[in-house]
XYZ file of C-alpha atoms in Angstrom:
231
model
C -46.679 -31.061 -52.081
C -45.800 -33.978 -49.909
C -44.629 -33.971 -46.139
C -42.983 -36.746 -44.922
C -41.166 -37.431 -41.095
C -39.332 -40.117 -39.263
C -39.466 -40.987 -35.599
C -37.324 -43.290 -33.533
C -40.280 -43.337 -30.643
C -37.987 -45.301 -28.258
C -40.996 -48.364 -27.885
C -43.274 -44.757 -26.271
C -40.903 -44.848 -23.312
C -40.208 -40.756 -22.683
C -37.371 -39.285 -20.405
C -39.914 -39.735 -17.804
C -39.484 -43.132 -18.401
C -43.229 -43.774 -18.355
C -44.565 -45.801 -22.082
C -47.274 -43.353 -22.943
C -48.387 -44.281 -26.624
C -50.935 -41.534 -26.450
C -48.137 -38.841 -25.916
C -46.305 -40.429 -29.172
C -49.534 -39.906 -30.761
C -50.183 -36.824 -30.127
C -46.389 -35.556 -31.273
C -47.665 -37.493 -34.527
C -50.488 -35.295 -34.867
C -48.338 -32.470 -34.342
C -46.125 -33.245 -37.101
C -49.394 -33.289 -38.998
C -47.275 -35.409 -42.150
C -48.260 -37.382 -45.241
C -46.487 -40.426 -44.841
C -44.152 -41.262 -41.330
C -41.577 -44.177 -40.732
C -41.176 -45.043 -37.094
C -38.437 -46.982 -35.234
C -38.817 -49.022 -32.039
C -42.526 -49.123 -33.096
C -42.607 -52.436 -31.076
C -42.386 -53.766 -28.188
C -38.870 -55.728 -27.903
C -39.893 -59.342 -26.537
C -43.010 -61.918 -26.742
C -45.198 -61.058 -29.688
C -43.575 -57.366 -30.167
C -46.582 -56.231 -30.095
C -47.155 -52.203 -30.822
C -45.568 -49.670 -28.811
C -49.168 -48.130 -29.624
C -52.319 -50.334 -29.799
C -53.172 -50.501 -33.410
C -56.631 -49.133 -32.582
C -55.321 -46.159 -31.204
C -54.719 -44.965 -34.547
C -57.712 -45.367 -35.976
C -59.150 -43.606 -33.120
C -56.870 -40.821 -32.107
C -55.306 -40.119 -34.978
C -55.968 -40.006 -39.216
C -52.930 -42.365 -39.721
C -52.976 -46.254 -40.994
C -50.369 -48.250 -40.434
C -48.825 -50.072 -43.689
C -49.713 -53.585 -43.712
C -45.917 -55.147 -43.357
C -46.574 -58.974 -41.849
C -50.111 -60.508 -42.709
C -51.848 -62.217 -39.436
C -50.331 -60.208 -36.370
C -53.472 -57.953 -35.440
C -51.079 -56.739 -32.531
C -47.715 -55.691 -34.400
C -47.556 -52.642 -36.937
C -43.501 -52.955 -38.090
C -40.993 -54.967 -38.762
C -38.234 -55.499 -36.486
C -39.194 -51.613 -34.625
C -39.688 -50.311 -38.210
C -43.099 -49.302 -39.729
C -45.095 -46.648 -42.297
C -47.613 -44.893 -41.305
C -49.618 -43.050 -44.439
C -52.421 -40.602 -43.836
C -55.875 -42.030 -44.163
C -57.100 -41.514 -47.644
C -53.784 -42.493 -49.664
C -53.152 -45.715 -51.450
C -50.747 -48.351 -50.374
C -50.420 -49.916 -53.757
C -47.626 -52.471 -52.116
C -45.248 -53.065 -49.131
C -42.422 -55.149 -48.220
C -40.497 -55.777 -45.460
C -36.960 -55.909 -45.354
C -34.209 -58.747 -44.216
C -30.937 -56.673 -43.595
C -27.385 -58.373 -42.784
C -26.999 -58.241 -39.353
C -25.356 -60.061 -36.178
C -28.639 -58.566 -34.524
C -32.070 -58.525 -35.735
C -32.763 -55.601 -37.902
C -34.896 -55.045 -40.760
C -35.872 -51.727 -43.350
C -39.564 -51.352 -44.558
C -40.297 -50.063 -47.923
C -44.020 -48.899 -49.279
C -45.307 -47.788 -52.770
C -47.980 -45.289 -51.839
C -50.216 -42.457 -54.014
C -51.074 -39.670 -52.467
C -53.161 -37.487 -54.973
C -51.398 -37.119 -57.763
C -47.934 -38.424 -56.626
C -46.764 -41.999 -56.493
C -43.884 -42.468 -54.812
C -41.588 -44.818 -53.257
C -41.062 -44.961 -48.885
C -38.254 -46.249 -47.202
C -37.738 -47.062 -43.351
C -34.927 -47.500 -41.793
C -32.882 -48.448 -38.414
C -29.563 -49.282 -38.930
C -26.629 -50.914 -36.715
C -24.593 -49.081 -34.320
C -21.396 -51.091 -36.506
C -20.263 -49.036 -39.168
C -19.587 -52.081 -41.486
C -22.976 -53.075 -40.746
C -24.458 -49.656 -41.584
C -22.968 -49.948 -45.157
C -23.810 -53.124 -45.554
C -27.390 -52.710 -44.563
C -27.686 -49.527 -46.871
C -26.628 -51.145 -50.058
C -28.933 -53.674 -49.171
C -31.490 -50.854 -49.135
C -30.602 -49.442 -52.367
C -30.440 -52.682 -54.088
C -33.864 -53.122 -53.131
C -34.315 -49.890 -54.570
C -32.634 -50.125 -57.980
C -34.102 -53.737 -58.625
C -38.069 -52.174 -58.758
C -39.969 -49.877 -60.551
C -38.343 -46.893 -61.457
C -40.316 -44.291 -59.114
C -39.709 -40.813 -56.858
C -38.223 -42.389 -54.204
C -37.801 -41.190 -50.093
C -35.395 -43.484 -47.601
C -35.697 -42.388 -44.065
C -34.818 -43.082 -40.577
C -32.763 -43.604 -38.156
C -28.882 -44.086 -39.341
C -27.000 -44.245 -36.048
C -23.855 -42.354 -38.099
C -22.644 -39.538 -36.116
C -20.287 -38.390 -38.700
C -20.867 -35.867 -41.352
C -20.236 -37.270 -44.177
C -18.982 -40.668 -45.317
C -19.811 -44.388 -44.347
C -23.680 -45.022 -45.074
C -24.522 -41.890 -45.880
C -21.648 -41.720 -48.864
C -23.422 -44.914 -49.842
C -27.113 -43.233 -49.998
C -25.852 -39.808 -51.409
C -24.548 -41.170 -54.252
C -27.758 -41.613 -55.993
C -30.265 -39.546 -53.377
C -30.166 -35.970 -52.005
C -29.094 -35.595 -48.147
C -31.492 -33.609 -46.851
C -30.487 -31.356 -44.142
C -33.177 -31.386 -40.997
C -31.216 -30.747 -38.215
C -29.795 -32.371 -35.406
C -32.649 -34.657 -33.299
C -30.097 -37.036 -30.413
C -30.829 -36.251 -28.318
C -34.038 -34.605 -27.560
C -33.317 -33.054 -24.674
C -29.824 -31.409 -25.981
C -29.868 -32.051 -29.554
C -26.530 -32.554 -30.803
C -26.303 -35.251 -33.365
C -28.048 -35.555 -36.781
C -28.581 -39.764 -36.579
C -32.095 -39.344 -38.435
C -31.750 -38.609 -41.496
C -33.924 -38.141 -45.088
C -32.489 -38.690 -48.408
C -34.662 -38.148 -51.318
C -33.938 -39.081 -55.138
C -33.245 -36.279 -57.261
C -36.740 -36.216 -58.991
C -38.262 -34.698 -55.629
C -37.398 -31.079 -54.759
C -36.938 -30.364 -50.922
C -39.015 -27.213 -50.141
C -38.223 -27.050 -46.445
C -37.238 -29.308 -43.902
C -36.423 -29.327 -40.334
C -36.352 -31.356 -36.957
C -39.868 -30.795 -35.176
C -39.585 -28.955 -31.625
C -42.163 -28.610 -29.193
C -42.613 -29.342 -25.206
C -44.204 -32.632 -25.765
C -41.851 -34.246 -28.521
C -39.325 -33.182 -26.116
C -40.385 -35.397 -23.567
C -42.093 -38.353 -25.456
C -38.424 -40.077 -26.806
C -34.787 -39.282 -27.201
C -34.853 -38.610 -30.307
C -37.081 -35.373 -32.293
C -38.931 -36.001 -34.810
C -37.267 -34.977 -38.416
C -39.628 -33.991 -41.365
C -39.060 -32.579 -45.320
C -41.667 -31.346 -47.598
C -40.929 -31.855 -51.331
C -42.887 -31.433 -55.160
C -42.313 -33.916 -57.512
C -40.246 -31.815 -60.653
């Protein structure tokens, strides 16, 4: 069994608008997943350097970060996107992402084993433009469809407020739409913009946005999370 989540962290700023990347850490520990993509993981300008100091992980909490962009000690992601796997799996490879855009946005995609399982992670942030959105995903799943043939999970943060249609037509034709929940925003959820899809060689057990006092304050979005078995 595998757990995975997604978290647009909002750069650690909370609705008390205070950046507290030891509060975002601790809703991470909460969540208590296999393998999590973030978005806004970074600080905006400069360096974007990470929301949370990369040695916070390793000493508050028993996630790595995926090694996206050799030689910057201070950044974890990729234009606000990154993995985090829990310490002990195997990144056998990562990649990060160039998606068409009039604004910079990018995807991050991992190959990781945990026990037994080998599987395929996507991140994802995509454009408030609908065009964009659909653009960006087939991007995504032509990233997909040109490598290894593997279990494959694509989450994030989709910015579609709509039910159906647009991007996620474009992702559910070849992956399951998971249901979670709704996460936007946190402090009256009432749209489902984060979003898991899974291909149809992993079985959703359960799924479901994560709720608690502190994710409620740490970001404007709530976590989402699925667990699955490989059939």
């Amino acid at each position: 069994m595998i757990k995975v989540a997604s978290y647009n962290m909002r750069k650690g700023i909370g609705l008390d608008r205070r950046r507290d990347p030891g509060r975002v850490l601790a809703v991470l520990r909460e969540l208590d997943a296999d393998i999590i993509a973030l978005q806004e993981a970074d600080r905006r300008f400069g360096t974007r350097a990470s929301a949370i100091p990369p040695h916070m992980f390793e000493e508050h909490s028993d996630y790595v970060p995926v090694d996206l962009l050799h030689g910057r000690p201070y950044a974890i992601g990729w234009h606000g996107n990154a993995l985090l796997v829990r310490r002990g799996a195997a990144v056998e490879e990562s990649h990060a992402l160039h998606l068409p855009t009039l604004e910079p946005r990018g995807a991050v995609a991992a190959t990781v084993r945990i026990g037994g399982t080998r599987l395929r992670v996507v991140g994802m942030h995509l454009d408030i433009s609908g065009l964009r959105r659909r653009q960006q995903a087939r991007a995504i799943l032509h990233h997909v469809a040109e490598g290894e043939k593997l279990p494959t999970i694509l989450m994030g943060d989709c910015n579609e407020w709509r039910r159906t249609g647009g991007c996620l037509a474009d992702f559910g034709a070849e992956h399951r739409l998971v249901d979670t929940g709704h996460s936007f925003h946190s402090r009256r959820p009432v749209a489902k913009l984060d979003r898991i899809f899974a291909s149809p060689d992993l079985d959703p057990v359960d799924a479901g946005v994560h709720r608690s006092p502190l994710a409620a304050r740490a970001s404007d979005h709530l976590p989402i999370w699925a667990r699955f078995k490989a059939i």
